């Protein structure tokens, strides 16, 4: 079921970029045209230039070749969508992988993950180690973010006092708040820059782990026998539940949600932000349908961030 993703079509001609086919197309073809799902790809290579047409909006899109009065001569490639395997062919087929906006970062992580797999022989532990290294690399940003949150939490009583005192004079209130931030060395936007810098890294890992064919059938430990599939240890949610009825459920996304809750709880600086504690509940339900490898990354990241937060508090 997890492999039933909408088919994607791409085509490539000499001297041009690999292009995704998202609307009905009639064109000349000199290199290849492909159709693929999450993990597998089928590519057609003509012996010479040929015309073809396709409508990707159809439920079962068909690639129609028009050789005219020439004999149709095609070479066919059916393969899994492994970055190393496709890029080794030197014909642009690796561009058919869905690696997101920051694909160059995703490719870098694929190489590191495969390197770790060569050492440990287990993609689960490789994901954990990759996450640990990324978190260590980003620790200065995490530290700055935590310190900024702690500073804002410390001055909240003074902020509320000033807001109440100058509620009828917004200009004076802003001046007093800016003065308070300056004296207490607190920056209400201090946590934004570290988060913005981390977004490309997190998004690259997110998109990479969703479609990494190496995780297909790859076991981790105990009940996790396929990191490309959701954790299903606890079976299915009752069918009568709206929206989520019938979804599979397992301990991995539940642990992810729990660690996210504690992470949010110790990070909240303003009592008015208590609603943010509902986010882990929302994310837990979303992650029920995600591949176990992706949930494992998120869980490991949460645990490491929590450990960093606790360590910084003890070192204060």
PDB file of C-alpha atoms in Angstrom:
ATOM      1  CA  UNK A   1       0.000   0.000   0.000  1.00  0.00           C
ATOM      2  CA  UNK A   2       2.827   2.407   0.873  1.00  0.00           C
ATOM      3  CA  UNK A   3       4.232   2.013  -2.640  1.00  0.00           C
ATOM      4  CA  UNK A   4       0.963   3.088  -4.302  1.00  0.00           C
ATOM      5  CA  UNK A   5       2.026   6.621  -5.012  1.00  0.00           C
ATOM      6  CA  UNK A   6       0.962   8.652  -8.017  1.00  0.00           C
ATOM      7  CA  UNK A   7       3.166   7.851 -10.985  1.00  0.00           C
ATOM      8  CA  UNK A   8       5.682  10.464 -12.064  1.00  0.00           C
ATOM      9  CA  UNK A   9       6.898  10.981 -15.622  1.00  0.00           C
ATOM     10  CA  UNK A  10      10.103  12.656 -16.813  1.00  0.00           C
ATOM     11  CA  UNK A  11      11.837  13.109 -20.144  1.00  0.00           C
ATOM     12  CA  UNK A  12      15.300  14.189 -21.230  1.00  0.00           C
ATOM     13  CA  UNK A  13      16.782  15.435 -24.487  1.00  0.00           C
ATOM     14  CA  UNK A  14      20.399  16.243 -25.256  1.00  0.00           C
ATOM     15  CA  UNK A  15      21.422  19.736 -24.182  1.00  0.00           C
ATOM     16  CA  UNK A  16      18.330  20.231 -22.033  1.00  0.00           C
ATOM     17  CA  UNK A  17      17.405  19.736 -18.388  1.00  0.00           C
ATOM     18  CA  UNK A  18      15.547  16.679 -17.162  1.00  0.00           C
ATOM     19  CA  UNK A  19      11.916  17.786 -17.165  1.00  0.00           C
ATOM     20  CA  UNK A  20       8.979  16.484 -15.176  1.00  0.00           C
ATOM     21  CA  UNK A  21       5.867  15.880 -17.267  1.00  0.00           C
ATOM     22  CA  UNK A  22       2.927  17.363 -15.374  1.00  0.00           C
ATOM     23  CA  UNK A  23       0.550  18.141 -18.254  1.00  0.00           C
ATOM     24  CA  UNK A  24      -0.329  16.479 -21.589  1.00  0.00           C
ATOM     25  CA  UNK A  25       2.723  16.561 -23.835  1.00  0.00           C
ATOM     26  CA  UNK A  26       3.669  15.819 -27.433  1.00  0.00           C
ATOM     27  CA  UNK A  27       7.370  16.176 -28.101  1.00  0.00           C
ATOM     28  CA  UNK A  28      10.457  14.849 -29.819  1.00  0.00           C
ATOM     29  CA  UNK A  29      12.622  12.520 -27.753  1.00  0.00           C
ATOM     30  CA  UNK A  30      16.337  11.858 -28.210  1.00  0.00           C
ATOM     31  CA  UNK A  31      17.495  10.412 -24.876  1.00  0.00           C
ATOM     32  CA  UNK A  32      14.867   8.873 -22.590  1.00  0.00           C
ATOM     33  CA  UNK A  33      11.395   9.087 -21.093  1.00  0.00           C
ATOM     34  CA  UNK A  34      10.538   7.441 -17.782  1.00  0.00           C
ATOM     35  CA  UNK A  35       7.626   6.532 -15.555  1.00  0.00           C
ATOM     36  CA  UNK A  36       8.198   5.808 -11.867  1.00  0.00           C
ATOM     37  CA  UNK A  37       6.594   5.439  -8.457  1.00  0.00           C
ATOM     38  CA  UNK A  38       8.210   5.854  -5.039  1.00  0.00           C
ATOM     39  CA  UNK A  39      10.802   3.090  -5.391  1.00  0.00           C
ATOM     40  CA  UNK A  40      10.927   1.842  -8.995  1.00  0.00           C
ATOM     41  CA  UNK A  41      11.529   3.305 -12.432  1.00  0.00           C
ATOM     42  CA  UNK A  42      10.860   2.240 -16.000  1.00  0.00           C
ATOM     43  CA  UNK A  43      12.807   4.147 -18.674  1.00  0.00           C
ATOM     44  CA  UNK A  44      12.652   3.956 -22.475  1.00  0.00           C
ATOM     45  CA  UNK A  45      15.701   4.814 -24.595  1.00  0.00           C
ATOM     46  CA  UNK A  46      15.086   5.267 -28.350  1.00  0.00           C
ATOM     47  CA  UNK A  47      17.849   4.381 -30.812  1.00  0.00           C
ATOM     48  CA  UNK A  48      17.342   7.757 -32.486  1.00  0.00           C
ATOM     49  CA  UNK A  49      15.099  10.791 -32.265  1.00  0.00           C
ATOM     50  CA  UNK A  50      11.438   9.865 -32.078  1.00  0.00           C
ATOM     51  CA  UNK A  51       8.130  11.564 -31.289  1.00  0.00           C
ATOM     52  CA  UNK A  52       6.085  10.611 -28.249  1.00  0.00           C
ATOM     53  CA  UNK A  53       2.973  11.752 -26.413  1.00  0.00           C
ATOM     54  CA  UNK A  54       1.678  11.218 -22.887  1.00  0.00           C
ATOM     55  CA  UNK A  55      -1.095  12.469 -20.614  1.00  0.00           C
ATOM     56  CA  UNK A  56       0.053  12.249 -16.952  1.00  0.00           C
ATOM     57  CA  UNK A  57      -3.394  13.268 -15.701  1.00  0.00           C
ATOM     58  CA  UNK A  58      -4.899   9.945 -16.709  1.00  0.00           C
ATOM     59  CA  UNK A  59      -5.357   7.314 -13.993  1.00  0.00           C
ATOM     60  CA  UNK A  60      -3.088   4.983 -15.975  1.00  0.00           C
ATOM     61  CA  UNK A  61      -0.947   7.229 -18.177  1.00  0.00           C
ATOM     62  CA  UNK A  62       0.293   5.667 -21.412  1.00  0.00           C
ATOM     63  CA  UNK A  63       3.437   6.693 -23.263  1.00  0.00           C
ATOM     64  CA  UNK A  64       2.669   6.576 -26.989  1.00  0.00           C
ATOM     65  CA  UNK A  65       5.607   6.509 -29.425  1.00  0.00           C
ATOM     66  CA  UNK A  66       5.180   7.682 -33.025  1.00  0.00           C
ATOM     67  CA  UNK A  67       8.046   6.365 -35.171  1.00  0.00           C
ATOM     68  CA  UNK A  68       6.332   7.288 -38.424  1.00  0.00           C
ATOM     69  CA  UNK A  69       7.448   4.942 -41.215  1.00  0.00           C
ATOM     70  CA  UNK A  70      10.647   3.978 -39.340  1.00  0.00           C
ATOM     71  CA  UNK A  71      10.978   0.765 -37.310  1.00  0.00           C
ATOM     72  CA  UNK A  72      10.514   1.320 -33.570  1.00  0.00           C
ATOM     73  CA  UNK A  73      13.704   0.424 -31.709  1.00  0.00           C
ATOM     74  CA  UNK A  74      13.673   1.012 -27.938  1.00  0.00           C
ATOM     75  CA  UNK A  75      15.947  -0.051 -25.110  1.00  0.00           C
ATOM     76  CA  UNK A  76      14.129  -0.643 -21.833  1.00  0.00           C
ATOM     77  CA  UNK A  77      15.472  -0.180 -18.299  1.00  0.00           C
ATOM     78  CA  UNK A  78      13.531  -1.374 -15.242  1.00  0.00           C
ATOM     79  CA  UNK A  79      15.320  -0.639 -11.976  1.00  0.00           C
ATOM     80  CA  UNK A  80      14.971   0.529  -8.384  1.00  0.00           C
ATOM     81  CA  UNK A  81      15.407   4.247  -7.714  1.00  0.00           C
ATOM     82  CA  UNK A  82      18.765   4.098  -5.977  1.00  0.00           C
ATOM     83  CA  UNK A  83      20.712   7.356  -6.257  1.00  0.00           C
ATOM     84  CA  UNK A  84      24.080   5.623  -6.552  1.00  0.00           C
ATOM     85  CA  UNK A  85      22.779   3.216  -9.198  1.00  0.00           C
ATOM     86  CA  UNK A  86      21.040   5.868 -11.303  1.00  0.00           C
ATOM     87  CA  UNK A  87      23.786   8.496 -11.076  1.00  0.00           C
ATOM     88  CA  UNK A  88      26.382   5.906 -12.177  1.00  0.00           C
ATOM     89  CA  UNK A  89      24.631   5.720 -15.569  1.00  0.00           C
ATOM     90  CA  UNK A  90      25.610   9.349 -16.303  1.00  0.00           C
ATOM     91  CA  UNK A  91      22.403  10.110 -18.209  1.00  0.00           C
ATOM     92  CA  UNK A  92      20.427  12.202 -15.701  1.00  0.00           C
ATOM     93  CA  UNK A  93      18.117   9.454 -14.430  1.00  0.00           C
ATOM     94  CA  UNK A  94      18.970  10.381 -10.818  1.00  0.00           C
ATOM     95  CA  UNK A  95      16.969  13.585 -11.395  1.00  0.00           C
ATOM     96  CA  UNK A  96      13.795  11.498 -11.247  1.00  0.00           C
ATOM     97  CA  UNK A  97      14.276  11.054  -7.474  1.00  0.00           C
ATOM     98  CA  UNK A  98      12.000  13.215  -5.323  1.00  0.00           C
ATOM     99  CA  UNK A  99      14.625  14.904  -3.144  1.00  0.00           C
ATOM    100  CA  UNK A 100      12.911  18.244  -2.651  1.00  0.00           C
ATOM    101  CA  UNK A 101      14.102  21.812  -2.955  1.00  0.00           C
ATOM    102  CA  UNK A 102      17.450  21.151  -1.256  1.00  0.00           C
ATOM    103  CA  UNK A 103      18.351  18.067  -3.293  1.00  0.00           C
ATOM    104  CA  UNK A 104      22.107  18.704  -3.054  1.00  0.00           C
ATOM    105  CA  UNK A 105      21.877  18.362   0.744  1.00  0.00           C
ATOM    106  CA  UNK A 106      19.748  15.215   0.413  1.00  0.00           C
ATOM    107  CA  UNK A 107      22.345  13.653  -1.904  1.00  0.00           C
ATOM    108  CA  UNK A 108      25.077  14.432   0.630  1.00  0.00           C
ATOM    109  CA  UNK A 109      23.057  12.693   3.366  1.00  0.00           C
ATOM    110  CA  UNK A 110      22.434   9.663   1.126  1.00  0.00           C
ATOM    111  CA  UNK A 111      26.197   9.198   0.697  1.00  0.00           C
ATOM    112  CA  UNK A 112      26.804   9.490   4.461  1.00  0.00           C
ATOM    113  CA  UNK A 113      23.945   7.107   5.276  1.00  0.00           C
ATOM    114  CA  UNK A 114      25.250   4.489   2.836  1.00  0.00           C
ATOM    115  CA  UNK A 115      28.758   4.924   4.276  1.00  0.00           C
ATOM    116  CA  UNK A 116      27.464   4.173   7.779  1.00  0.00           C
ATOM    117  CA  UNK A 117      25.494   1.216   6.435  1.00  0.00           C
ATOM    118  CA  UNK A 118      28.727  -0.172   5.009  1.00  0.00           C
ATOM    119  CA  UNK A 119      30.125  -0.126   8.556  1.00  0.00           C
ATOM    120  CA  UNK A 120      27.125  -1.257  10.645  1.00  0.00           C
ATOM    121  CA  UNK A 121      25.059  -3.206   8.109  1.00  0.00           C
ATOM    122  CA  UNK A 122      21.876  -1.697   9.587  1.00  0.00           C
ATOM    123  CA  UNK A 123      20.052   1.334   8.210  1.00  0.00           C
ATOM    124  CA  UNK A 124      18.266   1.959  11.522  1.00  0.00           C
ATOM    125  CA  UNK A 125      21.496   2.500  13.439  1.00  0.00           C
ATOM    126  CA  UNK A 126      22.862   4.433  10.455  1.00  0.00           C
ATOM    127  CA  UNK A 127      19.900   6.844  10.675  1.00  0.00           C
ATOM    128  CA  UNK A 128      20.474   7.264  14.429  1.00  0.00           C
ATOM    129  CA  UNK A 129      24.189   7.994  13.939  1.00  0.00           C
ATOM    130  CA  UNK A 130      23.547  10.417  11.065  1.00  0.00           C
ATOM    131  CA  UNK A 131      21.000  12.257  13.230  1.00  0.00           C
ATOM    132  CA  UNK A 132      23.477  12.425  16.133  1.00  0.00           C
ATOM    133  CA  UNK A 133      26.214  13.889  13.928  1.00  0.00           C
ATOM    134  CA  UNK A 134      23.828  16.481  12.473  1.00  0.00           C
ATOM    135  CA  UNK A 135      22.668  17.480  15.967  1.00  0.00           C
ATOM    136  CA  UNK A 136      26.276  17.808  17.169  1.00  0.00           C
ATOM    137  CA  UNK A 137      27.073  19.940  14.133  1.00  0.00           C
ATOM    138  CA  UNK A 138      24.059  22.172  14.860  1.00  0.00           C
ATOM    139  CA  UNK A 139      24.598  22.293  18.624  1.00  0.00           C
ATOM    140  CA  UNK A 140      25.872  25.919  18.605  1.00  0.00           C
ATOM    141  CA  UNK A 141      22.597  26.971  16.949  1.00  0.00           C
ATOM    142  CA  UNK A 142      20.552  24.819  19.329  1.00  0.00           C
ATOM    143  CA  UNK A 143      22.412  26.308  22.289  1.00  0.00           C
ATOM    144  CA  UNK A 144      21.711  29.831  21.076  1.00  0.00           C
ATOM    145  CA  UNK A 145      18.042  28.978  20.569  1.00  0.00           C
ATOM    146  CA  UNK A 146      17.715  27.478  24.073  1.00  0.00           C
ATOM    147  CA  UNK A 147      19.506  30.419  25.708  1.00  0.00           C
ATOM    148  CA  UNK A 148      17.248  32.865  23.895  1.00  0.00           C
ATOM    149  CA  UNK A 149      14.151  30.947  25.045  1.00  0.00           C
ATOM    150  CA  UNK A 150      15.420  30.869  28.645  1.00  0.00           C
ATOM    151  CA  UNK A 151      16.107  34.617  28.602  1.00  0.00           C
ATOM    152  CA  UNK A 152      12.600  35.359  27.331  1.00  0.00           C
ATOM    153  CA  UNK A 153      11.116  33.033  29.960  1.00  0.00           C
ATOM    154  CA  UNK A 154      13.064  34.822  32.714  1.00  0.00           C
ATOM    155  CA  UNK A 155      11.776  38.282  31.840  1.00  0.00           C
ATOM    156  CA  UNK A 156       8.132  37.310  31.174  1.00  0.00           C
ATOM    157  CA  UNK A 157       6.892  38.736  34.531  1.00  0.00           C
ATOM    158  CA  UNK A 158       8.477  42.115  33.677  1.00  0.00           C
ATOM    159  CA  UNK A 159       7.025  42.008  30.163  1.00  0.00           C
ATOM    160  CA  UNK A 160       3.510  41.420  31.518  1.00  0.00           C
ATOM    161  CA  UNK A 161       3.967  44.202  34.067  1.00  0.00           C
ATOM    162  CA  UNK A 162       4.989  46.697  31.370  1.00  0.00           C
ATOM    163  CA  UNK A 163       2.150  45.588  29.083  1.00  0.00           C
ATOM    164  CA  UNK A 164      -0.356  46.189  31.870  1.00  0.00           C
ATOM    165  CA  UNK A 165       1.235  49.481  32.924  1.00  0.00           C
ATOM    166  CA  UNK A 166       1.317  51.019  29.437  1.00  0.00           C
ATOM    167  CA  UNK A 167      -1.658  49.290  27.812  1.00  0.00           C
ATOM    168  CA  UNK A 168      -3.114  52.682  26.848  1.00  0.00           C
ATOM    169  CA  UNK A 169       0.173  53.958  25.419  1.00  0.00           C
ATOM    170  CA  UNK A 170       1.471  51.453  22.820  1.00  0.00           C
ATOM    171  CA  UNK A 171       4.391  53.666  21.785  1.00  0.00           C
ATOM    172  CA  UNK A 172       5.686  54.002  25.348  1.00  0.00           C
ATOM    173  CA  UNK A 173       5.112  50.295  25.956  1.00  0.00           C
ATOM    174  CA  UNK A 174       7.259  49.365  22.940  1.00  0.00           C
ATOM    175  CA  UNK A 175      10.017  51.713  24.095  1.00  0.00           C
ATOM    176  CA  UNK A 176      10.012  50.205  27.591  1.00  0.00           C
ATOM    177  CA  UNK A 177       9.986  46.662  26.221  1.00  0.00           C
ATOM    178  CA  UNK A 178      12.941  47.393  23.935  1.00  0.00           C
ATOM    179  CA  UNK A 179      14.804  48.890  26.878  1.00  0.00           C
ATOM    180  CA  UNK A 180      14.017  45.784  28.964  1.00  0.00           C
ATOM    181  CA  UNK A 181      15.297  43.483  26.217  1.00  0.00           C
ATOM    182  CA  UNK A 182      18.485  45.531  25.925  1.00  0.00           C
ATOM    183  CA  UNK A 183      19.190  45.611  29.674  1.00  0.00           C
ATOM    184  CA  UNK A 184      18.409  41.910  30.168  1.00  0.00           C
ATOM    185  CA  UNK A 185      20.202  40.930  26.925  1.00  0.00           C
ATOM    186  CA  UNK A 186      17.116  39.137  25.659  1.00  0.00           C
ATOM    187  CA  UNK A 187      16.075  39.036  22.020  1.00  0.00           C
ATOM    188  CA  UNK A 188      12.475  38.019  21.203  1.00  0.00           C
ATOM    189  CA  UNK A 189      13.670  37.049  17.713  1.00  0.00           C
ATOM    190  CA  UNK A 190      16.842  35.372  18.950  1.00  0.00           C
ATOM    191  CA  UNK A 191      15.499  31.885  18.354  1.00  0.00           C
ATOM    192  CA  UNK A 192      14.316  32.555  14.799  1.00  0.00           C
ATOM    193  CA  UNK A 193      17.656  32.594  12.962  1.00  0.00           C
ATOM    194  CA  UNK A 194      18.846  29.214  14.310  1.00  0.00           C
ATOM    195  CA  UNK A 195      15.511  27.660  13.343  1.00  0.00           C
ATOM    196  CA  UNK A 196      15.631  29.155   9.831  1.00  0.00           C
ATOM    197  CA  UNK A 197      19.158  27.841   9.287  1.00  0.00           C
ATOM    198  CA  UNK A 198      18.092  24.343  10.350  1.00  0.00           C
ATOM    199  CA  UNK A 199      15.046  24.177   8.053  1.00  0.00           C
ATOM    200  CA  UNK A 200      16.959  23.143   4.866  1.00  0.00           C
ATOM    201  CA  UNK A 201      18.723  20.350   6.786  1.00  0.00           C
ATOM    202  CA  UNK A 202      15.553  18.995   8.377  1.00  0.00           C
ATOM    203  CA  UNK A 203      13.590  19.252   5.137  1.00  0.00           C
ATOM    204  CA  UNK A 204      16.337  17.475   3.165  1.00  0.00           C
ATOM    205  CA  UNK A 205      16.342  14.577   5.626  1.00  0.00           C
ATOM    206  CA  UNK A 206      12.544  14.509   5.633  1.00  0.00           C
ATOM    207  CA  UNK A 207      12.230  14.224   1.837  1.00  0.00           C
ATOM    208  CA  UNK A 208      15.169  11.820   1.519  1.00  0.00           C
ATOM    209  CA  UNK A 209      13.910   9.308   4.091  1.00  0.00           C
ATOM    210  CA  UNK A 210      10.371   9.260   2.645  1.00  0.00           C
ATOM    211  CA  UNK A 211      11.485   7.739  -0.645  1.00  0.00           C
ATOM    212  CA  UNK A 212      14.845   6.076   0.049  1.00  0.00           C
ATOM    213  CA  UNK A 213      14.680   2.687  -1.687  1.00  0.00           C
ATOM    214  CA  UNK A 214      17.493   1.360   0.509  1.00  0.00           C
ATOM    215  CA  UNK A 215      15.038   1.353   3.431  1.00  0.00           C
ATOM    216  CA  UNK A 216      12.641  -0.961   1.569  1.00  0.00           C
ATOM    217  CA  UNK A 217      12.691  -4.239   3.491  1.00  0.00           C
ATOM    218  CA  UNK A 218      15.508  -2.975   5.733  1.00  0.00           C
ATOM    219  CA  UNK A 219      15.104  -4.156   9.357  1.00  0.00           C
ATOM    220  CA  UNK A 220      16.122  -2.240  12.473  1.00  0.00           C
ATOM    221  CA  UNK A 221      15.510  -3.986  15.820  1.00  0.00           C
ATOM    222  CA  UNK A 222      12.789  -6.130  17.378  1.00  0.00           C
ATOM    223  CA  UNK A 223       9.439  -5.590  15.626  1.00  0.00           C
ATOM    224  CA  UNK A 224      10.745  -3.026  13.115  1.00  0.00           C
ATOM    225  CA  UNK A 225      11.389  -5.281  10.128  1.00  0.00           C
ATOM    226  CA  UNK A 226      10.866  -2.770   7.305  1.00  0.00           C
ATOM    227  CA  UNK A 227      11.957   0.856   7.730  1.00  0.00           C
ATOM    228  CA  UNK A 228      10.105   1.884   4.570  1.00  0.00           C
ATOM    229  CA  UNK A 229       6.731   1.021   6.122  1.00  0.00           C
ATOM    230  CA  UNK A 230       4.786   2.476   9.074  1.00  0.00           C
ATOM    231  CA  UNK A 231       5.063   0.909  12.524  1.00  0.00           C
ATOM    232  CA  UNK A 232       2.067  -1.464  12.795  1.00  0.00           C
ATOM    233  CA  UNK A 233       2.814  -3.345  16.041  1.00  0.00           C
ATOM    234  CA  UNK A 234      -0.425  -2.307  17.784  1.00  0.00           C
ATOM    235  CA  UNK A 235      -2.643  -3.028  14.780  1.00  0.00           C
ATOM    236  CA  UNK A 236      -5.254  -0.599  13.452  1.00  0.00           C
ATOM    237  CA  UNK A 237      -7.267   2.217  14.972  1.00  0.00           C
ATOM    238  CA  UNK A 238     -11.034   1.507  15.218  1.00  0.00           C
ATOM    239  CA  UNK A 239     -12.769   1.962  11.877  1.00  0.00           C
ATOM    240  CA  UNK A 240     -15.524   4.162  13.372  1.00  0.00           C
ATOM    241  CA  UNK A 241     -13.065   6.972  14.173  1.00  0.00           C
ATOM    242  CA  UNK A 242     -13.461   9.881  11.711  1.00  0.00           C
ATOM    243  CA  UNK A 243     -10.526  10.604   9.378  1.00  0.00           C
ATOM    244  CA  UNK A 244      -8.081   8.246  11.150  1.00  0.00           C
ATOM    245  CA  UNK A 245     -10.218   5.094  11.326  1.00  0.00           C
ATOM    246  CA  UNK A 246      -8.269   2.066  10.109  1.00  0.00           C
ATOM    247  CA  UNK A 247      -4.858   3.734  10.347  1.00  0.00           C
ATOM    248  CA  UNK A 248      -2.072   1.541  11.676  1.00  0.00           C
ATOM    249  CA  UNK A 249      -0.503   2.392  15.025  1.00  0.00           C
ATOM    250  CA  UNK A 250       2.735   1.406  16.742  1.00  0.00           C
ATOM    251  CA  UNK A 251       5.048   2.477  19.570  1.00  0.00           C
ATOM    252  CA  UNK A 252       7.531   4.376  17.383  1.00  0.00           C
ATOM    253  CA  UNK A 253       5.253   7.326  16.445  1.00  0.00           C
ATOM    254  CA  UNK A 254       3.817   7.333  19.986  1.00  0.00           C
ATOM    255  CA  UNK A 255       7.323   7.676  21.434  1.00  0.00           C
ATOM    256  CA  UNK A 256       8.041  10.393  18.886  1.00  0.00           C
ATOM    257  CA  UNK A 257       4.945  12.296  19.997  1.00  0.00           C
ATOM    258  CA  UNK A 258       5.816  11.880  23.695  1.00  0.00           C
ATOM    259  CA  UNK A 259       9.369  13.198  23.248  1.00  0.00           C
ATOM    260  CA  UNK A 260       8.044  16.083  21.164  1.00  0.00           C
ATOM    261  CA  UNK A 261       5.580  16.927  23.956  1.00  0.00           C
ATOM    262  CA  UNK A 262       8.329  17.094  26.600  1.00  0.00           C
ATOM    263  CA  UNK A 263      10.501  19.096  24.215  1.00  0.00           C
ATOM    264  CA  UNK A 264       7.694  21.623  23.733  1.00  0.00           C
ATOM    265  CA  UNK A 265       6.922  21.686  27.457  1.00  0.00           C
ATOM    266  CA  UNK A 266      10.443  22.736  28.493  1.00  0.00           C
ATOM    267  CA  UNK A 267      10.785  25.157  25.576  1.00  0.00           C
ATOM    268  CA  UNK A 268       7.604  27.224  26.058  1.00  0.00           C
ATOM    269  CA  UNK A 269       8.474  30.675  27.394  1.00  0.00           C
ATOM    270  CA  UNK A 270       5.042  32.287  27.435  1.00  0.00           C
ATOM    271  CA  UNK A 271       1.966  30.807  29.198  1.00  0.00           C
ATOM    272  CA  UNK A 272      -0.104  31.991  26.240  1.00  0.00           C
ATOM    273  CA  UNK A 273       1.806  29.459  24.103  1.00  0.00           C
ATOM    274  CA  UNK A 274       0.324  26.488  25.969  1.00  0.00           C
ATOM    275  CA  UNK A 275      -1.712  25.670  22.869  1.00  0.00           C
ATOM    276  CA  UNK A 276       1.562  24.585  21.263  1.00  0.00           C
ATOM    277  CA  UNK A 277       1.417  21.503  23.480  1.00  0.00           C
ATOM    278  CA  UNK A 278      -1.309  20.215  21.147  1.00  0.00           C
ATOM    279  CA  UNK A 279       1.151  20.116  18.249  1.00  0.00           C
ATOM    280  CA  UNK A 280       2.720  16.794  19.346  1.00  0.00           C
ATOM    281  CA  UNK A 281      -0.743  15.200  19.268  1.00  0.00           C
ATOM    282  CA  UNK A 282      -1.290  16.447  15.721  1.00  0.00           C
ATOM    283  CA  UNK A 283       2.182  15.328  14.595  1.00  0.00           C
ATOM    284  CA  UNK A 284       1.730  11.898  16.193  1.00  0.00           C
ATOM    285  CA  UNK A 285      -1.356  11.204  14.083  1.00  0.00           C
ATOM    286  CA  UNK A 286       0.372  12.499  10.949  1.00  0.00           C
ATOM    287  CA  UNK A 287       3.423  10.294  11.569  1.00  0.00           C
ATOM    288  CA  UNK A 288       1.304   7.147  11.998  1.00  0.00           C
ATOM    289  CA  UNK A 289       1.343   6.790   8.203  1.00  0.00           C
ATOM    290  CA  UNK A 290       4.984   7.758   7.641  1.00  0.00           C
ATOM    291  CA  UNK A 291       7.814   5.253   7.018  1.00  0.00           C
ATOM    292  CA  UNK A 292       9.428   3.950  10.217  1.00  0.00           C
ATOM    293  CA  UNK A 293      12.829   5.213   9.069  1.00  0.00           C
ATOM    294  CA  UNK A 294      11.522   8.773   8.943  1.00  0.00           C
ATOM    295  CA  UNK A 295       9.830   8.467  12.363  1.00  0.00           C
ATOM    296  CA  UNK A 296      13.051   6.982  13.782  1.00  0.00           C
ATOM    297  CA  UNK A 297      14.996  10.032  12.610  1.00  0.00           C
ATOM    298  CA  UNK A 298      12.462  12.405  14.208  1.00  0.00           C
ATOM    299  CA  UNK A 299      12.414  10.419  17.472  1.00  0.00           C
ATOM    300  CA  UNK A 300      16.225  10.348  17.663  1.00  0.00           C
ATOM    301  CA  UNK A 301      16.381  14.080  16.954  1.00  0.00           C
ATOM    302  CA  UNK A 302      13.859  14.792  19.737  1.00  0.00           C
ATOM    303  CA  UNK A 303      15.780  12.676  22.264  1.00  0.00           C
ATOM    304  CA  UNK A 304      19.092  14.373  21.452  1.00  0.00           C
ATOM    305  CA  UNK A 305      17.533  17.856  21.632  1.00  0.00           C
ATOM    306  CA  UNK A 306      15.981  17.010  25.012  1.00  0.00           C
ATOM    307  CA  UNK A 307      19.352  15.755  26.271  1.00  0.00           C
ATOM    308  CA  UNK A 308      21.035  18.966  25.078  1.00  0.00           C
ATOM    309  CA  UNK A 309      18.396  21.076  26.813  1.00  0.00           C
ATOM    310  CA  UNK A 310      18.793  19.203  30.112  1.00  0.00           C
ATOM    311  CA  UNK A 311      22.598  19.345  29.874  1.00  0.00           C
ATOM    312  CA  UNK A 312      22.611  23.108  29.293  1.00  0.00           C
ATOM    313  CA  UNK A 313      20.310  23.609  32.293  1.00  0.00           C
ATOM    314  CA  UNK A 314      22.653  21.618  34.532  1.00  0.00           C
ATOM    315  CA  UNK A 315      25.692  23.562  33.328  1.00  0.00           C
ATOM    316  CA  UNK A 316      24.101  26.954  34.091  1.00  0.00           C
TER     317      UNK A 316
END
